[in-house]
């Protein structure tokens, strides 16, 4: 079956030559190049890729995803901010402080992922 690619080229990485095919129209597969300092590291990388691929496959097939990675803490923050509006006096400051502290987890996860923590937090109106 004929296909189309915008660019096909050979590139040397280290001592090895690799052929790169980029800009393929309607791609059906992908090749992932895994390199590491030893077999153990390569095995761990393979397992992480396999786990991630399975998670994506399951989300596509089942058509749903379970919220995680700070979602609970972000939701807790929103609910506590709303609850704080009903609280008077000094306890209100405690509720607001706890709401702010709840965002530490999603902000840290965003930062560790290379994202801007402030931009990664979705704020509701």
Short mmCIF file of C-alpha atoms in Angstrom, two decimals:
data_model
loop_
_atom_site.label_atom_id
_atom_site.label_comp_id
_atom_site.label_asym_id
_atom_site.label_seq_id
_atom_site.Cartn_x
_atom_site.Cartn_y
_atom_site.Cartn_z
CA UNK A 1 0.00 0.00 0.00
CA UNK A 2 1.47 3.34 -1.03
CA UNK A 3 1.87 6.08 1.55
CA UNK A 4 3.25 9.59 1.76
CA UNK A 5 5.91 11.14 3.99
CA UNK A 6 7.04 14.75 4.01
CA UNK A 7 10.61 13.85 4.90
CA UNK A 8 12.76 10.70 4.96
CA UNK A 9 16.39 10.98 6.02
CA UNK A 10 19.24 9.07 7.62
CA UNK A 11 20.91 10.44 10.74
CA UNK A 12 23.87 9.20 12.77
CA UNK A 13 23.34 9.04 16.52
CA UNK A 14 26.49 7.96 18.29
CA UNK A 15 27.89 5.11 16.25
CA UNK A 16 24.53 4.00 14.85
CA UNK A 17 22.66 5.09 11.71
CA UNK A 18 18.91 5.59 11.88
CA UNK A 19 16.36 6.30 9.18
CA UNK A 20 13.75 8.87 10.15
CA UNK A 21 10.38 9.13 8.41
CA UNK A 22 8.48 12.30 9.28
CA UNK A 23 5.19 13.83 8.21
CA UNK A 24 3.48 10.53 7.37
CA UNK A 25 -0.14 10.99 6.32
CA UNK A 26 -2.53 8.82 8.38
CA UNK A 27 0.17 6.95 10.32
CA UNK A 28 -0.82 3.55 11.71
CA UNK A 29 2.25 2.80 13.79
CA UNK A 30 5.20 4.39 15.50
CA UNK A 31 8.70 3.31 16.44
CA UNK A 32 10.10 4.28 19.81
CA UNK A 33 13.87 4.26 20.14
CA UNK A 34 14.93 3.27 23.64
CA UNK A 35 18.51 3.76 24.75
CA UNK A 36 20.02 3.52 28.18
CA UNK A 37 23.26 2.90 30.03
CA UNK A 38 22.40 -0.73 30.87
CA UNK A 39 19.85 -3.51 30.34
CA UNK A 40 18.09 -2.83 33.63
CA UNK A 41 17.39 0.81 32.72
CA UNK A 42 16.17 -0.19 29.26
CA UNK A 43 13.84 -2.80 30.82
CA UNK A 44 12.39 -0.16 33.17
CA UNK A 45 11.85 2.27 30.29
CA UNK A 46 10.13 -0.46 28.23
CA UNK A 47 7.83 -1.30 31.13
CA UNK A 48 6.91 2.37 31.65
CA UNK A 49 6.12 2.78 27.95
CA UNK A 50 4.05 -0.42 27.94
CA UNK A 51 2.11 0.71 31.04
CA UNK A 52 1.46 4.14 29.55
CA UNK A 53 0.37 2.67 26.22
CA UNK A 54 -2.04 0.31 27.98
CA UNK A 55 -3.52 3.20 29.95
CA UNK A 56 -4.12 5.18 26.74
CA UNK A 57 -5.55 2.10 24.99
CA UNK A 58 -7.92 1.41 27.90
CA UNK A 59 -9.09 5.03 28.05
CA UNK A 60 -9.84 5.00 24.31
CA UNK A 61 -11.61 1.63 24.35
CA UNK A 62 -13.58 2.19 27.56
CA UNK A 63 -14.29 5.85 26.70
CA UNK A 64 -13.66 7.10 30.23
CA UNK A 65 -10.80 8.01 32.52
CA UNK A 66 -10.42 8.12 36.27
CA UNK A 67 -9.25 11.49 37.50
CA UNK A 68 -5.94 11.45 39.28
CA UNK A 69 -2.66 13.30 39.58
CA UNK A 70 -3.93 16.01 41.89
CA UNK A 71 -7.53 16.08 40.65
CA UNK A 72 -8.90 15.29 44.11
CA UNK A 73 -6.85 18.06 45.69
CA UNK A 74 -7.88 20.57 43.01
CA UNK A 75 -11.56 19.69 43.55
CA UNK A 76 -11.09 19.91 47.32
CA UNK A 77 -9.60 23.39 46.88
CA UNK A 78 -12.63 24.58 44.87
CA UNK A 79 -15.11 23.18 47.40
CA UNK A 80 -13.24 24.66 50.36
CA UNK A 81 -13.14 28.10 48.71
CA UNK A 82 -16.93 27.93 48.30
CA UNK A 83 -17.34 26.67 51.87
CA UNK A 84 -15.14 29.49 53.19
CA UNK A 85 -17.71 31.99 51.92
CA UNK A 86 -20.14 30.64 54.53
CA UNK A 87 -17.66 30.73 57.43
CA UNK A 88 -17.20 33.83 59.62
CA UNK A 89 -14.25 35.07 61.70
CA UNK A 90 -10.95 33.33 62.33
CA UNK A 91 -12.10 29.85 61.21
CA UNK A 92 -12.57 31.30 57.72
CA UNK A 93 -8.79 31.92 57.52
CA UNK A 94 -8.12 28.31 58.48
CA UNK A 95 -10.44 27.01 55.75
CA UNK A 96 -8.79 29.31 53.18
CA UNK A 97 -5.30 28.24 54.29
CA UNK A 98 -6.24 24.57 53.99
CA UNK A 99 -7.72 25.23 50.54
CA UNK A 100 -4.46 26.89 49.46
CA UNK A 101 -2.42 24.00 50.90
CA UNK A 102 -4.48 21.50 48.91
CA UNK A 103 -3.14 23.02 45.69
CA UNK A 104 0.46 22.20 46.62
CA UNK A 105 0.10 18.65 45.29
CA UNK A 106 -1.24 19.48 41.79
CA UNK A 107 1.20 22.40 41.49
CA UNK A 108 4.14 20.17 42.41
CA UNK A 109 3.03 17.51 39.94
CA UNK A 110 2.71 20.16 37.22
CA UNK A 111 6.16 21.55 38.00
CA UNK A 112 7.72 18.07 37.99
CA UNK A 113 6.13 17.52 34.56
CA UNK A 114 7.84 20.62 33.19
CA UNK A 115 4.71 22.76 33.15
CA UNK A 116 4.16 26.19 34.63
CA UNK A 117 2.31 25.35 37.89
CA UNK A 118 0.14 28.47 37.79
CA UNK A 119 -0.93 27.91 34.18
CA UNK A 120 -1.52 24.20 34.74
CA UNK A 121 -4.12 24.78 37.46
CA UNK A 122 -7.53 25.30 35.89
CA UNK A 123 -9.46 27.91 37.79
CA UNK A 124 -13.23 27.86 37.63
CA UNK A 125 -15.19 31.13 37.46
#
